[in-house]
């Protein structure tokens, strides 16, 4: 096992990793920007190294500084958390070159899955269902229009370097094609320096359902069931749950098998997530694969009763996984609490937390780095807490979430707690009757 892990992240996920390391008897090193000197991850780690000024580019994304911090503290592994360098192939490679274990995917794996057209081709060959569309990249708008005749409008064109909706366009007919093609390529070139585009049939009103997997270096891959992440706004997830109210035993088996096939095809090592679009007929299609621990991992931890960060560290240390698949034994819901004003277009609301009361009680978990007197800096993501509940049934979990949200007091900054309270009381949400379009139609003032 590793003796010392450096955590190349901040906020709740840095704390989350430190907690598991403590339980495993592994020493921890925090890194921090000058804006985070009073952060809990700095206080709770065994050692802490300042790596630069507030801007992420000059601190949490500054690879040489992080590697230097690992070197001077003698860390034998780096945990990147999510975001920042967690899916950066160059950083994964630099860790390898410096003889420090990157607790995440290899550079080859990150590059292979980071190119979406390539990932889709790999999955198709592995027998994983994919959305009908182009074979690889489109050469021209003309080729795209010709193909759209065969598969039928509406179609989507997507940037192969994309993800999260950037460089993606929905097209309803030939007359819209050229403009969409030009603007998507310009956007992709500016965002990713790569304007390769592929095409797919548009899946109408899909659900976003993802399967957690784990694989080890001995060739075992297992699935840990699904999470439903359909409640999103502008590609930012708001609420996640496990199991999905839309997934029955048959669909779980089929999606689990497809996710295992995906993991086996690429000899996946570590914990990862295979994202699918699921249509109203319960047909599902591979969308992308994430090679990191995800924000929403706690709902899976709650329903299968396993520590996924511990699993991740053990796999990186060469310890074999059990190879069993895990089915949900409970129901869990996570609400992402952001320092944003949900009544004012989700405008960020950084500042000092004057009063804080975190909820508690049976089945209530709060993953958060905030404390009374803490000042939320304006430089980073606005998520300040994840409120996770678990109960025997979905109905009980919703009631528990409503109770926990109503106990949560944060004064000094605006938060998304009032939005979540309304969601928990929404009839469609309660019925489990929602798709990725849910938030488009949701009015917090209604
Ligand atoms: C789609 C789609 C419908 N059909 N692909 C959005 C982000 C990117 N990763 C893929 N996305 C979508 N791809 C086809 N062929 C609809 C979306 C989509 C979406 C997907 C998951 C969660 C929320 C979404 C919101 C809008 C569009």
Short mmCIF file of C-alpha atoms and ligand atoms in Angstrom, two decimals:
data_model
loop_
_atom_site.label_atom_id
_atom_site.label_comp_id
_atom_site.label_asym_id
_atom_site.label_seq_id
_atom_site.Cartn_x
_atom_site.Cartn_y
_atom_site.Cartn_z
CA UNK A 1 0.00 0.00 0.00
CA UNK A 2 1.03 3.60 -0.58
CA UNK A 3 2.69 5.36 2.36
CA UNK A 4 1.76 8.89 1.35
CA UNK A 5 -0.76 10.28 -1.14
CA UNK A 6 -0.77 13.84 -2.44
CA UNK A 7 -4.25 15.15 -3.20
CA UNK A 8 -4.15 17.41 -6.27
CA UNK A 9 -7.50 19.04 -5.63
CA UNK A 10 -9.46 21.26 -3.26
CA UNK A 11 -12.89 21.53 -1.63
CA UNK A 12 -15.10 18.62 -0.70
CA UNK A 13 -13.36 16.00 -2.86
CA UNK A 14 -9.96 16.77 -1.33
CA UNK A 15 -11.51 16.21 2.11
CA UNK A 16 -13.28 13.08 0.86
CA UNK A 17 -9.96 11.55 -0.24
CA UNK A 18 -8.16 12.61 2.96
CA UNK A 19 -10.85 10.89 5.04
CA UNK A 20 -10.41 7.56 3.29
CA UNK A 21 -6.60 7.84 3.45
CA UNK A 22 -6.82 8.37 7.23
CA UNK A 23 -8.97 5.26 7.58
CA UNK A 24 -6.44 3.30 5.49
CA UNK A 25 -3.45 4.54 7.51
CA UNK A 26 -2.03 6.42 4.52
CA UNK A 27 -0.30 9.79 5.08
CA UNK A 28 -1.73 12.75 3.16
CA UNK A 29 -0.35 15.87 1.49
CA UNK A 30 -2.66 18.75 0.59
CA UNK A 31 -1.76 21.29 -2.07
CA UNK A 32 -3.42 24.68 -2.05
CA UNK A 33 -3.57 28.04 -3.76
CA UNK A 34 -3.12 31.22 -1.71
CA UNK A 35 -6.93 31.68 -1.92
CA UNK A 36 -7.38 28.35 -0.08
CA UNK A 37 -4.94 28.82 2.81
CA UNK A 38 -7.80 28.62 5.35
CA UNK A 39 -9.44 25.59 3.73
CA UNK A 40 -10.26 22.43 5.62
CA UNK A 41 -8.28 20.19 3.25
CA UNK A 42 -5.17 22.14 4.32
CA UNK A 43 -6.01 21.74 8.00
CA UNK A 44 -6.95 18.04 7.82
CA UNK A 45 -4.03 16.76 5.74
CA UNK A 46 -0.81 15.66 7.46
CA UNK A 47 1.21 18.13 5.36
CA UNK A 48 0.32 21.00 3.04
CA UNK A 49 2.21 22.72 0.24
CA UNK A 50 1.25 26.06 -1.36
CA UNK A 51 1.40 25.67 -5.14
CA UNK A 52 0.54 29.12 -6.41
CA UNK A 53 -1.82 32.09 -6.65
CA UNK A 54 -5.66 31.85 -6.78
CA UNK A 55 -6.09 31.28 -10.53
CA UNK A 56 -6.49 27.53 -11.24
CA UNK A 57 -4.14 27.74 -14.21
CA UNK A 58 -1.38 28.91 -11.86
CA UNK A 59 -2.11 26.45 -9.04
CA UNK A 60 -4.39 23.37 -9.25
CA UNK A 61 -3.62 22.99 -12.97
CA UNK A 62 0.10 23.77 -12.70
CA UNK A 63 1.63 20.33 -13.29
CA UNK A 64 5.29 21.13 -12.47
CA UNK A 65 4.30 22.71 -9.14
CA UNK A 66 2.22 19.71 -8.14
CA UNK A 67 4.94 17.25 -9.10
CA UNK A 68 7.49 19.34 -7.19
CA UNK A 69 5.21 19.21 -4.14
CA UNK A 70 5.03 15.41 -4.48
CA UNK A 71 8.80 15.23 -4.77
CA UNK A 72 9.66 17.36 -1.74
CA UNK A 73 7.11 15.56 0.47
CA UNK A 74 8.07 12.09 -0.80
CA UNK A 75 4.52 11.21 -1.83
CA UNK A 76 4.33 7.89 -3.69
CA UNK A 77 0.97 8.55 -5.35
CA UNK A 78 -1.22 11.45 -6.51
CA UNK A 79 -5.01 11.44 -6.27
CA UNK A 80 -6.44 14.01 -8.72
CA UNK A 81 -10.08 13.95 -7.53
CA UNK A 82 -12.48 15.15 -10.27
CA UNK A 83 -12.08 18.11 -12.64
CA UNK A 84 -8.66 19.86 -12.72
CA UNK A 85 -6.02 17.27 -13.81
CA UNK A 86 -8.11 14.13 -13.26
CA UNK A 87 -8.43 13.38 -16.99
CA UNK A 88 -5.29 15.07 -18.24
CA UNK A 89 -3.21 12.61 -20.28
CA UNK A 90 -0.09 14.79 -20.08
CA UNK A 91 -0.24 14.87 -16.29
CA UNK A 92 -0.87 11.12 -16.07
CA UNK A 93 2.23 10.63 -18.24
CA UNK A 94 4.33 13.09 -16.21
CA UNK A 95 3.43 11.16 -13.05
CA UNK A 96 4.53 7.93 -14.73
CA UNK A 97 7.83 9.55 -15.82
CA UNK A 98 8.45 10.80 -12.28
CA UNK A 99 7.77 7.40 -10.72
CA UNK A 100 4.73 8.59 -8.78
CA UNK A 101 1.52 6.58 -9.15
CA UNK A 102 -1.35 8.54 -10.72
CA UNK A 103 -4.57 7.29 -9.11
CA UNK A 104 -6.53 7.45 -12.33
CA UNK A 105 -6.31 6.30 -15.91
CA UNK A 106 -3.18 5.82 -18.04
CA UNK A 107 -2.43 8.50 -20.67
CA UNK A 108 -3.39 6.03 -23.42
CA UNK A 109 -6.77 5.33 -21.78
CA UNK A 110 -7.47 9.04 -21.23
CA UNK A 111 -6.63 9.85 -24.85
CA UNK A 112 -8.62 6.89 -26.17
CA UNK A 113 -11.78 7.85 -24.29
CA UNK A 114 -11.23 11.62 -24.59
CA UNK A 115 -11.63 11.41 -28.37
CA UNK A 116 -15.38 10.76 -28.49
CA UNK A 117 -15.58 9.44 -32.06
CA UNK A 118 -12.72 7.04 -31.30
CA UNK A 119 -14.36 5.98 -28.00
CA UNK A 120 -17.64 5.33 -29.83
CA UNK A 121 -15.87 3.22 -32.44
CA UNK A 122 -14.10 1.20 -29.71
CA UNK A 123 -17.42 0.59 -27.94
CA UNK A 124 -19.25 -0.38 -31.12
CA UNK A 125 -16.56 -2.98 -31.87
CA UNK A 126 -16.95 -4.29 -28.30
CA UNK A 127 -20.66 -4.85 -28.88
CA UNK A 128 -21.83 -1.92 -26.76
CA UNK A 129 -24.94 -0.24 -28.27
CA UNK A 130 -24.16 3.17 -29.81
CA UNK A 131 -26.41 5.80 -31.42
CA UNK A 132 -26.70 5.27 -35.21
CA UNK A 133 -24.60 7.82 -37.08
CA UNK A 134 -21.37 8.50 -38.94
CA UNK A 135 -18.53 5.99 -39.03
CA UNK A 136 -15.92 8.19 -37.40
CA UNK A 137 -15.46 11.82 -38.39
CA UNK A 138 -17.41 13.73 -41.04
CA UNK A 139 -15.32 15.13 -43.91
CA UNK A 140 -17.78 17.85 -44.94
CA UNK A 141 -21.24 19.31 -44.38
CA UNK A 142 -22.28 17.66 -47.68
CA UNK A 143 -21.33 14.24 -46.33
CA UNK A 144 -23.33 15.03 -43.18
CA UNK A 145 -26.43 15.98 -45.17
CA UNK A 146 -26.19 12.84 -47.29
CA UNK A 147 -25.95 10.67 -44.18
CA UNK A 148 -28.85 12.53 -42.53
CA UNK A 149 -31.08 11.55 -45.48
CA UNK A 150 -30.48 7.89 -44.59
CA UNK A 151 -30.79 8.06 -40.82
CA UNK A 152 -33.44 10.80 -40.79
CA UNK A 153 -33.59 14.21 -39.10
CA UNK A 154 -33.27 15.39 -36.39
CA UNK A 155 -29.55 14.70 -36.04
CA UNK A 156 -26.79 15.98 -33.79
CA UNK A 157 -23.28 16.90 -34.76
CA UNK A 158 -20.77 16.65 -31.95
CA UNK A 159 -17.15 17.68 -31.49
CA UNK A 160 -14.96 14.60 -31.12
CA UNK A 161 -12.89 16.50 -28.52
CA UNK A 162 -16.07 17.71 -26.78
CA UNK A 163 -18.23 16.57 -23.93
CA UNK A 164 -20.50 18.58 -21.70
CA UNK A 165 -22.39 19.99 -24.68
CA UNK A 166 -19.59 22.18 -26.13
CA UNK A 167 -19.32 22.04 -29.92
CA UNK A 168 -22.65 20.18 -30.19
CA UNK A 169 -25.58 21.18 -32.45
CA UNK A 170 -29.09 19.82 -33.00
CA UNK A 171 -30.11 19.96 -36.68
CA UNK A 172 -33.68 19.55 -37.97
CA UNK A 173 -33.12 19.76 -41.73
CA UNK A 174 -30.69 20.35 -44.63
CA UNK A 175 -31.41 24.11 -44.56
CA UNK A 176 -29.83 24.36 -41.07
CA UNK A 177 -26.86 22.11 -41.74
CA UNK A 178 -24.13 24.44 -43.07
CA UNK A 179 -24.61 27.11 -40.41
CA UNK A 180 -24.61 24.51 -37.62
CA UNK A 181 -21.54 22.83 -39.13
CA UNK A 182 -19.59 26.09 -39.36
CA UNK A 183 -20.49 27.36 -35.88
CA UNK A 184 -19.91 24.00 -34.15
CA UNK A 185 -16.50 23.66 -35.83
CA UNK A 186 -15.49 27.20 -34.91
CA UNK A 187 -16.56 26.60 -31.30
CA UNK A 188 -14.73 23.25 -31.14
CA UNK A 189 -11.55 24.72 -32.65
CA UNK A 190 -11.57 27.59 -30.12
CA UNK A 191 -12.39 25.36 -27.12
CA UNK A 192 -10.33 22.26 -27.85
CA UNK A 193 -8.00 23.13 -30.73
CA UNK A 194 -9.64 20.24 -32.60
CA UNK A 195 -12.60 20.70 -34.98
CA UNK A 196 -13.24 17.03 -35.81
CA UNK A 197 -17.00 16.37 -35.87
CA UNK A 198 -19.15 13.25 -35.90
CA UNK A 199 -22.87 12.81 -36.46
CA UNK A 200 -25.64 10.89 -34.69
CA UNK A 201 -29.37 10.48 -34.81
CA UNK A 202 -30.95 12.71 -32.14
CA UNK A 203 -32.36 10.69 -29.25
CA UNK A 204 -35.49 12.56 -28.16
CA UNK A 205 -36.20 13.20 -24.48
CA UNK A 206 -33.56 10.78 -23.19
CA UNK A 207 -32.60 9.98 -19.66
CA UNK A 208 -28.96 10.23 -18.60
CA UNK A 209 -28.18 7.00 -16.79
CA UNK A 210 -24.62 5.93 -16.03
CA UNK A 211 -23.09 2.68 -14.80
CA UNK A 212 -20.28 2.69 -12.24
CA UNK A 213 -17.63 0.11 -13.02
CA UNK A 214 -14.39 -1.07 -11.41
CA UNK A 215 -11.56 -2.94 -13.11
CA UNK A 216 -8.18 -4.24 -12.00
CA UNK A 217 -4.85 -5.06 -13.62
CA UNK A 218 -5.68 -8.78 -13.53
CA UNK A 219 -8.44 -8.38 -16.13
CA UNK A 220 -11.47 -8.37 -13.86
CA UNK A 221 -14.21 -5.81 -14.50
CA UNK A 222 -17.44 -5.53 -12.53
CA UNK A 223 -20.39 -3.15 -12.46
CA UNK A 224 -21.71 -1.39 -9.40
CA UNK A 225 -25.17 -0.52 -10.78
CA UNK A 226 -26.51 2.73 -12.13
CA UNK A 227 -27.04 6.36 -11.22
CA UNK A 228 -29.75 8.51 -12.76
CA UNK A 229 -28.37 11.98 -13.55
CA UNK A 230 -31.18 13.29 -15.74
CA UNK A 231 -31.86 16.33 -13.54
CA UNK A 232 -29.39 18.76 -15.09
CA UNK A 233 -29.27 22.44 -16.05
CA UNK A 234 -26.95 23.56 -18.85
CA UNK A 235 -25.04 20.27 -18.56
CA UNK A 236 -24.54 20.77 -14.81
CA UNK A 237 -26.03 17.99 -12.75
CA UNK A 238 -28.26 19.13 -9.90
CA UNK A 239 -29.66 15.89 -8.44
CA UNK A 240 -28.43 12.32 -8.81
CA UNK A 241 -29.91 9.11 -7.48
CA UNK A 242 -29.38 5.39 -7.29
CA UNK A 243 -31.11 3.26 -8.34
CA UNK A 244 -32.82 5.01 -11.26
CA UNK A 245 -36.62 5.06 -10.96
CA UNK A 246 -36.69 4.16 -14.69
CA UNK A 247 -34.41 1.12 -14.52
CA UNK A 248 -35.94 -2.30 -13.94
CA UNK A 249 -34.06 -5.51 -13.25
CA UNK A 250 -33.85 -6.42 -16.94
CA UNK A 251 -32.48 -3.03 -18.00
CA UNK A 252 -29.97 -3.04 -15.12
CA UNK A 253 -28.71 -6.44 -16.23
CA UNK A 254 -28.41 -5.34 -19.88
CA UNK A 255 -26.73 -2.01 -19.07
CA UNK A 256 -24.44 -3.65 -16.52
CA UNK A 257 -23.32 -6.22 -19.08
CA UNK A 258 -22.73 -3.51 -21.69
CA UNK A 259 -20.68 -1.45 -19.20
CA UNK A 260 -18.58 -4.51 -18.34
CA UNK A 261 -18.03 -5.18 -22.07
CA UNK A 262 -16.91 -1.53 -22.38
CA UNK A 263 -14.46 -1.89 -19.50
CA UNK A 264 -13.12 -5.25 -20.73
CA UNK A 265 -12.59 -3.90 -24.26
CA UNK A 266 -10.19 -1.25 -22.99
CA UNK A 267 -8.73 -3.33 -20.10
CA UNK A 268 -9.96 -0.68 -17.70
CA UNK A 269 -8.12 -0.31 -14.39
CA UNK A 270 -9.62 1.74 -11.60
CA UNK A 271 -13.12 3.04 -11.00
CA UNK A 272 -14.88 4.54 -14.00
CA UNK A 273 -18.27 5.47 -15.32
CA UNK A 274 -19.94 4.49 -18.57
CA UNK A 275 -22.56 7.09 -19.52
CA UNK A 276 -25.63 6.11 -21.51
CA UNK A 277 -28.60 7.84 -23.09
CA UNK A 278 -31.76 5.82 -22.44
CA UNK A 279 -34.83 6.39 -24.59
CA UNK A 280 -38.51 5.87 -23.73
CA UNK A 281 -38.40 2.29 -25.08
CA UNK A 282 -35.60 1.48 -22.60
CA UNK A 283 -33.12 1.20 -25.45
CA UNK A 284 -29.77 2.56 -24.33
CA UNK A 285 -26.77 3.97 -26.16
CA UNK A 286 -23.16 4.57 -25.13
CA UNK A 287 -22.46 8.30 -24.77
CA UNK A 288 -19.04 8.67 -23.13
CA UNK A 289 -16.78 7.12 -20.53
CA UNK A 290 -15.35 8.98 -17.53
CA UNK A 291 -12.03 7.74 -16.22
CA UNK A 292 -12.25 9.50 -12.82
CA UNK A 293 -14.12 9.38 -9.53
CA UNK A 294 -17.27 11.43 -10.09
CA UNK A 295 -19.02 14.08 -8.00
CA UNK A 296 -22.05 11.79 -7.63
CA UNK A 297 -20.12 8.69 -6.45
CA UNK A 298 -21.64 8.85 -2.93
CA UNK A 299 -25.10 7.66 -4.04
CA UNK A 300 -23.49 4.46 -5.30
CA UNK A 301 -21.47 4.12 -2.09
CA UNK A 302 -24.66 4.41 -0.06
CA UNK A 303 -26.67 1.82 -2.00
CA UNK A 304 -23.94 -0.82 -2.33
CA UNK A 305 -22.28 -0.02 1.01
CA UNK A 306 -18.73 0.35 -0.39
CA UNK A 307 -16.11 3.12 -0.21
CA UNK A 308 -15.29 3.86 -3.87
CA UNK A 309 -12.24 6.00 -3.06
CA UNK A 310 -10.82 3.13 -1.02
CA UNK A 311 -11.55 0.82 -3.96
CA UNK A 312 -9.75 3.24 -6.27
CA UNK A 313 -6.65 3.44 -4.05
CA UNK A 314 -6.53 -0.35 -3.60
CA UNK A 315 -6.75 -0.94 -7.37
CA UNK A 316 -3.95 1.60 -7.98
CA UNK A 317 -1.83 -0.26 -5.39
CA UNK A 318 -2.31 -3.51 -7.31
CA UNK A 319 -4.81 -5.17 -5.00
CA UNK A 320 -7.33 -7.30 -6.95
CA UNK A 321 -11.06 -6.47 -6.89
CA UNK A 322 -13.65 -9.05 -5.86
CA UNK A 323 -14.98 -9.21 -9.42
CA UNK A 324 -18.58 -9.35 -8.16
CA UNK A 325 -21.30 -7.09 -9.50
CA UNK A 326 -23.17 -5.07 -6.89
CA UNK A 327 -26.90 -4.40 -6.91
CA UNK A 328 -28.60 -1.56 -5.02
CA UNK A 329 -29.72 -2.51 -1.51
CA UNK A 330 -31.20 0.91 -0.68
CA UNK A 331 -32.22 4.14 -2.34
CA UNK A 332 -29.98 7.21 -2.26
CA UNK A 333 -30.37 10.78 -3.54
CA UNK A 334 -27.75 13.54 -3.75
CA UNK A 335 -28.49 17.26 -4.04
CA UNK A 336 -25.61 19.46 -5.14
CA UNK A 337 -25.68 22.65 -3.05
CA UNK A 338 -24.10 25.53 -4.94
CA UNK A 339 -23.33 29.06 -3.76
CA UNK A 340 -25.58 30.47 -6.48
CA UNK A 341 -28.87 32.35 -6.57
CA UNK A 342 -31.48 30.04 -8.13
CA UNK A 343 -33.93 32.98 -8.32
CA UNK A 344 -31.44 35.06 -10.31
CA UNK A 345 -30.26 32.88 -13.19
CA UNK A 346 -27.95 30.87 -10.91
CA UNK A 347 -25.60 33.83 -10.52
CA UNK A 348 -22.58 32.81 -8.39
CA UNK A 349 -22.72 34.02 -4.78
CA UNK A 350 -19.26 33.77 -3.23
CA UNK A 351 -18.56 35.32 0.17
CA UNK A 352 -18.48 34.65 3.90
CA UNK A 353 -20.65 31.99 5.51
CA UNK A 354 -21.85 33.81 8.62
CA UNK A 355 -24.11 31.12 10.03
CA UNK A 356 -24.01 27.40 9.31
CA UNK A 357 -26.06 24.47 10.47
CA UNK A 358 -25.55 21.18 8.67
CA UNK A 359 -28.36 18.60 8.77
CA UNK A 360 -27.88 15.20 10.39
CA UNK A 361 -29.73 12.17 11.60
CA UNK A 362 -30.14 8.64 10.32
CA UNK A 363 -29.36 8.22 6.62
CA UNK A 364 -28.09 11.78 6.16
CA UNK A 365 -24.58 12.48 4.85
CA UNK A 366 -23.03 15.87 4.08
CA UNK A 367 -19.86 15.89 1.97
CA UNK A 368 -18.61 19.45 2.30
CA UNK A 369 -15.62 21.61 3.14
CA UNK A 370 -17.58 24.60 4.45
CA UNK A 371 -17.64 25.84 8.06
CA UNK A 372 -19.07 28.86 9.88
CA UNK A 373 -16.79 31.80 9.15
CA UNK A 374 -15.42 30.25 5.93
CA UNK A 375 -15.19 32.56 2.92
CA UNK A 376 -16.10 30.93 -0.41
CA UNK A 377 -13.53 32.22 -2.90
CA UNK A 378 -14.82 33.43 -6.29
CA UNK A 379 -12.18 31.59 -8.35
CA UNK A 380 -13.47 28.03 -8.43
CA UNK A 381 -16.55 25.88 -8.92
CA UNK A 382 -19.55 27.07 -6.90
CA UNK A 383 -20.46 23.69 -5.41
CA UNK A 384 -20.10 24.02 -1.62
CA UNK A 385 -21.78 20.84 -0.37
CA UNK A 386 -23.32 17.57 -1.41
CA UNK A 387 -26.28 16.48 0.68
CA UNK A 388 -26.78 12.75 0.36
CA UNK A 389 -29.60 10.76 1.93
CA UNK A 390 -30.29 7.06 1.93
CA UNK A 391 -33.37 5.10 2.91
CA UNK A 392 -35.05 1.80 2.16
CA UNK A 393 -37.33 3.19 -0.58
CA UNK A 394 -37.32 6.14 -3.00
CA UNK A 395 -40.39 7.64 -1.30
CA UNK A 396 -38.64 7.61 2.08
CA UNK A 397 -35.47 9.04 0.56
CA UNK A 398 -37.38 12.00 -0.91
CA UNK A 399 -39.08 12.69 2.44
CA UNK A 400 -35.72 12.45 4.21
CA UNK A 401 -34.09 14.79 1.69
CA UNK A 402 -36.85 17.35 2.17
CA UNK A 403 -36.40 17.11 5.94
CA UNK A 404 -32.59 17.43 5.68
CA UNK A 405 -32.78 20.38 3.25
CA UNK A 406 -35.14 22.17 5.60
CA UNK A 407 -32.62 21.72 8.46
CA UNK A 408 -29.71 23.03 6.38
CA UNK A 409 -29.00 26.67 7.33
CA UNK A 410 -26.42 28.67 5.35
CA UNK A 411 -26.44 32.43 5.93
CA UNK A 412 -24.26 35.01 4.21
CA UNK A 413 -24.43 33.61 0.68
CA UNK A 414 -27.29 32.55 -1.62
CA UNK A 415 -27.58 28.82 -2.22
CA UNK A 416 -29.54 26.34 -4.34
CA UNK A 417 -31.22 24.82 -1.23
CA UNK A 418 -34.62 26.48 -2.03
CA UNK A 419 -34.48 25.01 -5.55
CA UNK A 420 -33.88 21.51 -4.19
CA UNK A 421 -36.77 21.89 -1.72
CA UNK A 422 -39.07 22.69 -4.64
CA UNK A 423 -37.72 19.75 -6.62
CA UNK A 424 -38.40 17.34 -3.75
CA UNK A 425 -42.04 18.57 -3.71
CA UNK A 426 -42.49 18.40 -7.50
CA UNK A 427 -45.11 15.83 -8.56
CA UNK A 428 -43.21 14.75 -11.71
CA UNK A 429 -40.01 14.29 -9.72
CA UNK A 430 -41.86 12.33 -7.04
CA UNK A 431 -43.36 10.10 -9.75
CA UNK A 432 -39.89 9.53 -11.24
CA UNK A 433 -41.31 10.98 -14.45
CA UNK A 434 -38.39 13.04 -15.80
CA UNK A 435 -35.88 13.23 -18.65
CA UNK A 436 -32.88 15.46 -19.38
CA UNK A 437 -35.41 18.14 -20.46
CA UNK A 438 -36.94 18.35 -16.97
CA UNK A 439 -35.16 21.54 -15.90
CA UNK A 440 -36.00 23.34 -19.19
CA UNK A 441 -39.65 23.23 -18.13
CA UNK A 442 -39.09 23.80 -14.41
CA UNK A 443 -40.06 27.20 -12.99
CA UNK A 444 -38.77 27.84 -9.48
CA UNK A 445 -41.32 30.67 -9.06
CA UNK A 446 -44.33 28.58 -10.09
C1 LIG B 1 -27.20 13.50 -27.30
C2 LIG B 1 -28.55 13.84 -27.04
C3 LIG B 1 -29.52 13.31 -27.88
N1 LIG B 1 -29.17 12.52 -28.91
N2 LIG B 1 -26.92 12.69 -28.35
C4 LIG B 1 -25.24 16.36 -24.02
C5 LIG B 1 -23.84 16.36 -23.48
C6 LIG B 1 -23.07 15.36 -24.27
N3 LIG B 1 -22.22 14.59 -23.45
C7 LIG B 1 -24.12 14.52 -24.93
N4 LIG B 1 -25.37 15.20 -24.82
C8 LIG B 1 -26.46 14.78 -25.50
N5 LIG B 1 -26.21 13.95 -26.55
C9 LIG B 1 -27.88 12.25 -29.12
N6 LIG B 1 -27.56 11.48 -30.18
C10 LIG B 1 -28.82 14.66 -25.94
C11 LIG B 1 -27.77 15.15 -25.19
C12 LIG B 1 -28.15 16.02 -24.09
C13 LIG B 1 -28.00 15.61 -22.76
C14 LIG B 1 -27.44 14.39 -22.42
C15 LIG B 1 -27.31 14.02 -21.11
C16 LIG B 1 -27.73 14.86 -20.11
C17 LIG B 1 -28.28 16.08 -20.41
C18 LIG B 1 -28.41 16.48 -21.73
C19 LIG B 1 -28.97 17.71 -22.02
C20 LIG B 1 -29.10 18.10 -23.33
C21 LIG B 1 -28.68 17.26 -24.36
#
